[in-house]
Amino acid sequence: GAVVSQHPSRVICKSGTSVKIECRSLDFQATTMFWYRQFPKQSLMLMATSNEGSKATYEQGVEKDKFLINHASLTLSTLTVTSAHPEDSSFYICSARYGQETQYFGPGTRLLVL
Amino acid sequence: RKEVEQDPGPFNVPEGATVAFNCTYSNSASQSFFWYRQDCRKEPKLLMSVYSSGNEDGRFTAQLNRASQYISLLIRDSKLSDSATYLCVVKGSWGKLQFGAGTQVVVTP
């Protein structure tokens, strides 16, 4: 199956710093990428949907100025958590899709904000 | 009300036994349905799609009941490696996937 990578897999940072997470589709062109967040024992919650070359669409309750998404190419999307706080600690997962085909998930990034 | 609801479990299942669990969804216009498997601290992986007529993939059988708005997953001859959290996923409007919180299955020797 298709492969989606995320980097870094794990990050620990101090409160107030910004963290960038990269999501790459390795063997296909992703017209759409999705960013999810999952807290322990909870479901994946969609944060935003990004289409290559256009602004991301954020879900209700997700601050676009705090979670900056850039989908600069058909194989790369980045999520930047700006001025991270302990409550932003979570498991961030991206997924990528070509057209209306199956979504493929990245391995996730664990963020811990101290 | 959550869009996709699941019994969190855990379902403790002896190796070789059968386990089944359901998921309910609230949007009657939902188009597609899936079961994903998520291992601890890992990303979800597609287990199987769920078709209207029901479908089977090896030891796994999925059923869809549109009238009652639920889908089910049955695992036969459980293996230790089946221990995981099973996520019910519904594809709604605009192609967005709605995830349940998952049902934990623990297969014991």
PDB file of N, CA and C in Angstrom, chain B residues 59-103:
ATOM      1  N   ARG B  59     -10.887 -14.313   8.948  1.00  0.00           N
ATOM      2  CA  ARG B  59     -11.600 -14.536  10.212  1.00  0.00           C
ATOM      3  C   ARG B  59     -12.476 -13.357  10.616  1.00  0.00           C
ATOM      4  N   PHE B  60     -12.492 -12.326   9.824  1.00  0.00           N
ATOM      5  CA  PHE B  60     -13.221 -11.103  10.155  1.00  0.00           C
ATOM      6  C   PHE B  60     -14.471 -10.973   9.286  1.00  0.00           C
ATOM      7  N   THR B  61     -15.587 -10.683   9.941  1.00  0.00           N
ATOM      8  CA  THR B  61     -16.843 -10.479   9.223  1.00  0.00           C
ATOM      9  C   THR B  61     -17.440  -9.154   9.657  1.00  0.00           C
ATOM     10  N   ALA B  62     -17.800  -8.342   8.686  1.00  0.00           N
ATOM     11  CA  ALA B  62     -18.405  -7.047   8.975  1.00  0.00           C
ATOM     12  C   ALA B  62     -19.828  -7.027   8.429  1.00  0.00           C
ATOM     13  N   GLN B  63     -20.705  -6.380   9.167  1.00  0.00           N
ATOM     14  CA  GLN B  63     -22.100  -6.247   8.741  1.00  0.00           C
ATOM     15  C   GLN B  63     -22.512  -4.788   8.863  1.00  0.00           C
ATOM     16  N   LEU B  64     -23.439  -4.401   8.000  1.00  0.00           N
ATOM     17  CA  LEU B  64     -23.984  -3.039   8.038  1.00  0.00           C
ATOM     18  C   LEU B  64     -25.493  -3.132   8.141  1.00  0.00           C
ATOM     19  N   ASN B  65     -26.063  -2.404   9.059  1.00  0.00           N
ATOM     20  CA  ASN B  65     -27.513  -2.321   9.192  1.00  0.00           C
ATOM     21  C   ASN B  65     -27.890  -0.848   9.065  1.00  0.00           C
ATOM     22  N   ARG B  66     -28.287  -0.473   7.855  1.00  0.00           N
ATOM     23  CA  ARG B  66     -28.594   0.945   7.606  1.00  0.00           C
ATOM     24  C   ARG B  66     -29.855   1.384   8.348  1.00  0.00           C
ATOM     25  N   ALA B  67     -30.819   0.478   8.461  1.00  0.00           N
ATOM     26  CA  ALA B  67     -32.091   0.853   9.103  1.00  0.00           C
ATOM     27  C   ALA B  67     -31.854   1.247  10.566  1.00  0.00           C
ATOM     28  N   SER B  68     -31.004   0.502  11.234  1.00  0.00           N
ATOM     29  CA  SER B  68     -30.729   0.783  12.640  1.00  0.00           C
ATOM     30  C   SER B  68     -29.447   1.575  12.835  1.00  0.00           C
ATOM     31  N   GLN B  69     -28.787   1.871  11.739  1.00  0.00           N
ATOM     32  CA  GLN B  69     -27.585   2.689  11.751  1.00  0.00           C
ATOM     33  C   GLN B  69     -26.504   2.119  12.656  1.00  0.00           C
ATOM     34  N   TYR B  70     -26.177   0.861  12.401  1.00  0.00           N
ATOM     35  CA  TYR B  70     -25.036   0.313  13.105  1.00  0.00           C
ATOM     36  C   TYR B  70     -24.251  -0.605  12.190  1.00  0.00           C
ATOM     37  N   ILE B  71     -22.980  -0.748  12.527  1.00  0.00           N
ATOM     38  CA  ILE B  71     -22.150  -1.730  11.852  1.00  0.00           C
ATOM     39  C   ILE B  71     -21.529  -2.627  12.917  1.00  0.00           C
ATOM     40  N   SER B  72     -21.163  -3.803  12.506  1.00  0.00           N
ATOM     41  CA  SER B  72     -20.624  -4.756  13.459  1.00  0.00           C
ATOM     42  C   SER B  72     -19.360  -5.392  12.902  1.00  0.00           C
ATOM     43  N   LEU B  73     -18.569  -5.900  13.817  1.00  0.00           N
ATOM     44  CA  LEU B  73     -17.363  -6.635  13.444  1.00  0.00           C
ATOM     45  C   LEU B  73     -17.322  -7.902  14.287  1.00  0.00           C
ATOM     46  N   LEU B  74     -17.102  -9.013  13.628  1.00  0.00           N
ATOM     47  CA  LEU B  74     -16.991 -10.300  14.311  1.00  0.00           C
ATOM     48  C   LEU B  74     -15.628 -10.887  13.980  1.00  0.00           C
ATOM     49  N   ILE B  75     -14.952 -11.332  15.007  1.00  0.00           N
ATOM     50  CA  ILE B  75     -13.639 -11.957  14.836  1.00  0.00           C
ATOM     51  C   ILE B  75     -13.760 -13.401  15.304  1.00  0.00           C
ATOM     52  N   ARG B  76     -13.497 -14.325  14.394  1.00  0.00           N
ATOM     53  CA  ARG B  76     -13.547 -15.757  14.731  1.00  0.00           C
ATOM     54  C   ARG B  76     -12.152 -16.259  15.040  1.00  0.00           C
ATOM     55  N   ASP B  77     -12.091 -17.337  15.829  1.00  0.00           N
ATOM     56  CA  ASP B  77     -10.819 -17.990  16.098  1.00  0.00           C
ATOM     57  C   ASP B  77      -9.753 -16.953  16.477  1.00  0.00           C
ATOM     58  N   SER B  78     -10.038 -16.191  17.506  1.00  0.00           N
ATOM     59  CA  SER B  78      -9.179 -15.064  17.889  1.00  0.00           C
ATOM     60  C   SER B  78      -7.733 -15.489  18.126  1.00  0.00           C
ATOM     61  N   LYS B  79      -6.830 -14.667  17.642  1.00  0.00           N
ATOM     62  CA  LYS B  79      -5.396 -14.873  17.838  1.00  0.00           C
ATOM     63  C   LYS B  79      -4.878 -13.818  18.821  1.00  0.00           C
ATOM     64  N   LEU B  80      -3.774 -14.135  19.452  1.00  0.00           N
ATOM     65  CA  LEU B  80      -3.174 -13.151  20.360  1.00  0.00           C
ATOM     66  C   LEU B  80      -2.873 -11.852  19.630  1.00  0.00           C
ATOM     67  N   SER B  81      -2.511 -11.977  18.366  1.00  0.00           N
ATOM     68  CA  SER B  81      -2.157 -10.790  17.572  1.00  0.00           C
ATOM     69  C   SER B  81      -3.371  -9.929  17.216  1.00  0.00           C
ATOM     70  N   ASP B  82      -4.563 -10.426  17.522  1.00  0.00           N
ATOM     71  CA  ASP B  82      -5.764  -9.616  17.274  1.00  0.00           C
ATOM     72  C   ASP B  82      -5.973  -8.572  18.370  1.00  0.00           C
ATOM     73  N   SER B  83      -5.219  -8.662  19.441  1.00  0.00           N
ATOM     74  CA  SER B  83      -5.338  -7.677  20.521  1.00  0.00           C
ATOM     75  C   SER B  83      -5.001  -6.297  19.981  1.00  0.00           C
ATOM     76  N   ALA B  84      -5.961  -5.411  20.084  1.00  0.00           N
ATOM     77  CA  ALA B  84      -5.802  -4.059  19.530  1.00  0.00           C
ATOM     78  C   ALA B  84      -7.062  -3.271  19.864  1.00  0.00           C
ATOM     79  N   THR B  85      -7.075  -2.040  19.435  1.00  0.00           N
ATOM     80  CA  THR B  85      -8.300  -1.242  19.501  1.00  0.00           C
ATOM     81  C   THR B  85      -8.876  -1.149  18.103  1.00  0.00           C
ATOM     82  N   TYR B  86     -10.147  -1.451  17.977  1.00  0.00           N
ATOM     83  CA  TYR B  86     -10.804  -1.465  16.676  1.00  0.00           C
ATOM     84  C   TYR B  86     -11.654  -0.208  16.546  1.00  0.00           C
ATOM     85  N   LEU B  87     -11.342   0.566  15.528  1.00  0.00           N
ATOM     86  CA  LEU B  87     -12.009   1.845  15.317  1.00  0.00           C
ATOM     87  C   LEU B  87     -13.070   1.721  14.237  1.00  0.00           C
ATOM     88  N   CYS B  88     -14.236   2.170  14.564  1.00  0.00           N
ATOM     89  CA  CYS B  88     -15.332   2.238  13.605  1.00  0.00           C
ATOM     90  C   CYS B  88     -15.220   3.590  12.908  1.00  0.00           C
ATOM     91  N   VAL B  89     -15.243   3.588  11.601  1.00  0.00           N
ATOM     92  CA  VAL B  89     -15.049   4.827  10.849  1.00  0.00           C
ATOM     93  C   VAL B  89     -16.158   4.973   9.820  1.00  0.00           C
ATOM     94  N   VAL B  90     -16.731   6.152   9.795  1.00  0.00           N
ATOM     95  CA  VAL B  90     -17.842   6.433   8.886  1.00  0.00           C
ATOM     96  C   VAL B  90     -17.446   7.601   7.993  1.00  0.00           C
ATOM     97  N   LYS B  91     -17.671   7.445   6.727  1.00  0.00           N
ATOM     98  CA  LYS B  91     -17.353   8.519   5.790  1.00  0.00           C
ATOM     99  C   LYS B  91     -18.616   9.317   5.548  1.00  0.00           C
ATOM    100  N   GLY B  92     -18.550  10.583   5.950  1.00  0.00           N
ATOM    101  CA  GLY B  92     -19.739  11.412   5.833  1.00  0.00           C
ATOM    102  C   GLY B  92     -19.644  12.377   4.670  1.00  0.00           C
ATOM    103  N   SER B  93     -20.234  13.526   4.898  1.00  0.00           N
ATOM    104  CA  SER B  93     -20.263  14.526   3.843  1.00  0.00           C
ATOM    105  C   SER B  93     -18.868  15.045   3.535  1.00  0.00           C
ATOM    106  N   TRP B  94     -18.658  15.483   2.363  1.00  0.00           N
ATOM    107  CA  TRP B  94     -17.384  16.043   1.914  1.00  0.00           C
ATOM    108  C   TRP B  94     -16.234  15.054   2.038  1.00  0.00           C
ATOM    109  N   GLY B  95     -16.557  13.799   2.154  1.00  0.00           N
ATOM    110  CA  GLY B  95     -15.500  12.797   2.204  1.00  0.00           C
ATOM    111  C   GLY B  95     -14.753  12.729   3.511  1.00  0.00           C
ATOM    112  N   LYS B  96     -15.248  13.363   4.541  1.00  0.00           N
ATOM    113  CA  LYS B  96     -14.538  13.346   5.815  1.00  0.00           C
ATOM    114  C   LYS B  96     -14.789  12.038   6.557  1.00  0.00           C
ATOM    115  N   LEU B  97     -13.749  11.536   7.178  1.00  0.00           N
ATOM    116  CA  LEU B  97     -13.867  10.343   7.992  1.00  0.00           C
ATOM    117  C   LEU B  97     -14.187  10.736   9.430  1.00  0.00           C
ATOM    118  N   GLN B  98     -15.208  10.091   9.991  1.00  0.00           N
ATOM    119  CA  GLN B  98     -15.552  10.295  11.402  1.00  0.00           C
ATOM    120  C   GLN B  98     -15.163   9.038  12.154  1.00  0.00           C
ATOM    121  N   PHE B  99     -14.351   9.192  13.178  1.00  0.00           N
ATOM    122  CA  PHE B  99     -13.843   8.047  13.913  1.00  0.00           C
ATOM    123  C   PHE B  99     -14.590   7.841  15.218  1.00  0.00           C
ATOM    124  N   GLY B 100     -14.840   6.579  15.536  1.00  0.00           N
ATOM    125  CA  GLY B 100     -15.266   6.254  16.888  1.00  0.00           C
ATOM    126  C   GLY B 100     -14.052   6.238  17.789  1.00  0.00           C
ATOM    127  N   ALA B 101     -14.300   6.182  19.093  1.00  0.00           N
ATOM    128  CA  ALA B 101     -13.199   6.185  20.055  1.00  0.00           C
ATOM    129  C   ALA B 101     -12.534   4.821  20.172  1.00  0.00           C
ATOM    130  N   GLY B 102     -13.161   3.806  19.586  1.00  0.00           N
ATOM    131  CA  GLY B 102     -12.517   2.507  19.553  1.00  0.00           C
ATOM    132  C   GLY B 102     -13.042   1.524  20.578  1.00  0.00           C
ATOM    133  N   THR B 103     -12.955   0.252  20.235  1.00  0.00           N
ATOM    134  CA  THR B 103     -13.288  -0.851  21.134  1.00  0.00           C
ATOM    135  C   THR B 103     -12.021  -1.649  21.352  1.00  0.00           C
TER     136      THR B 103
END
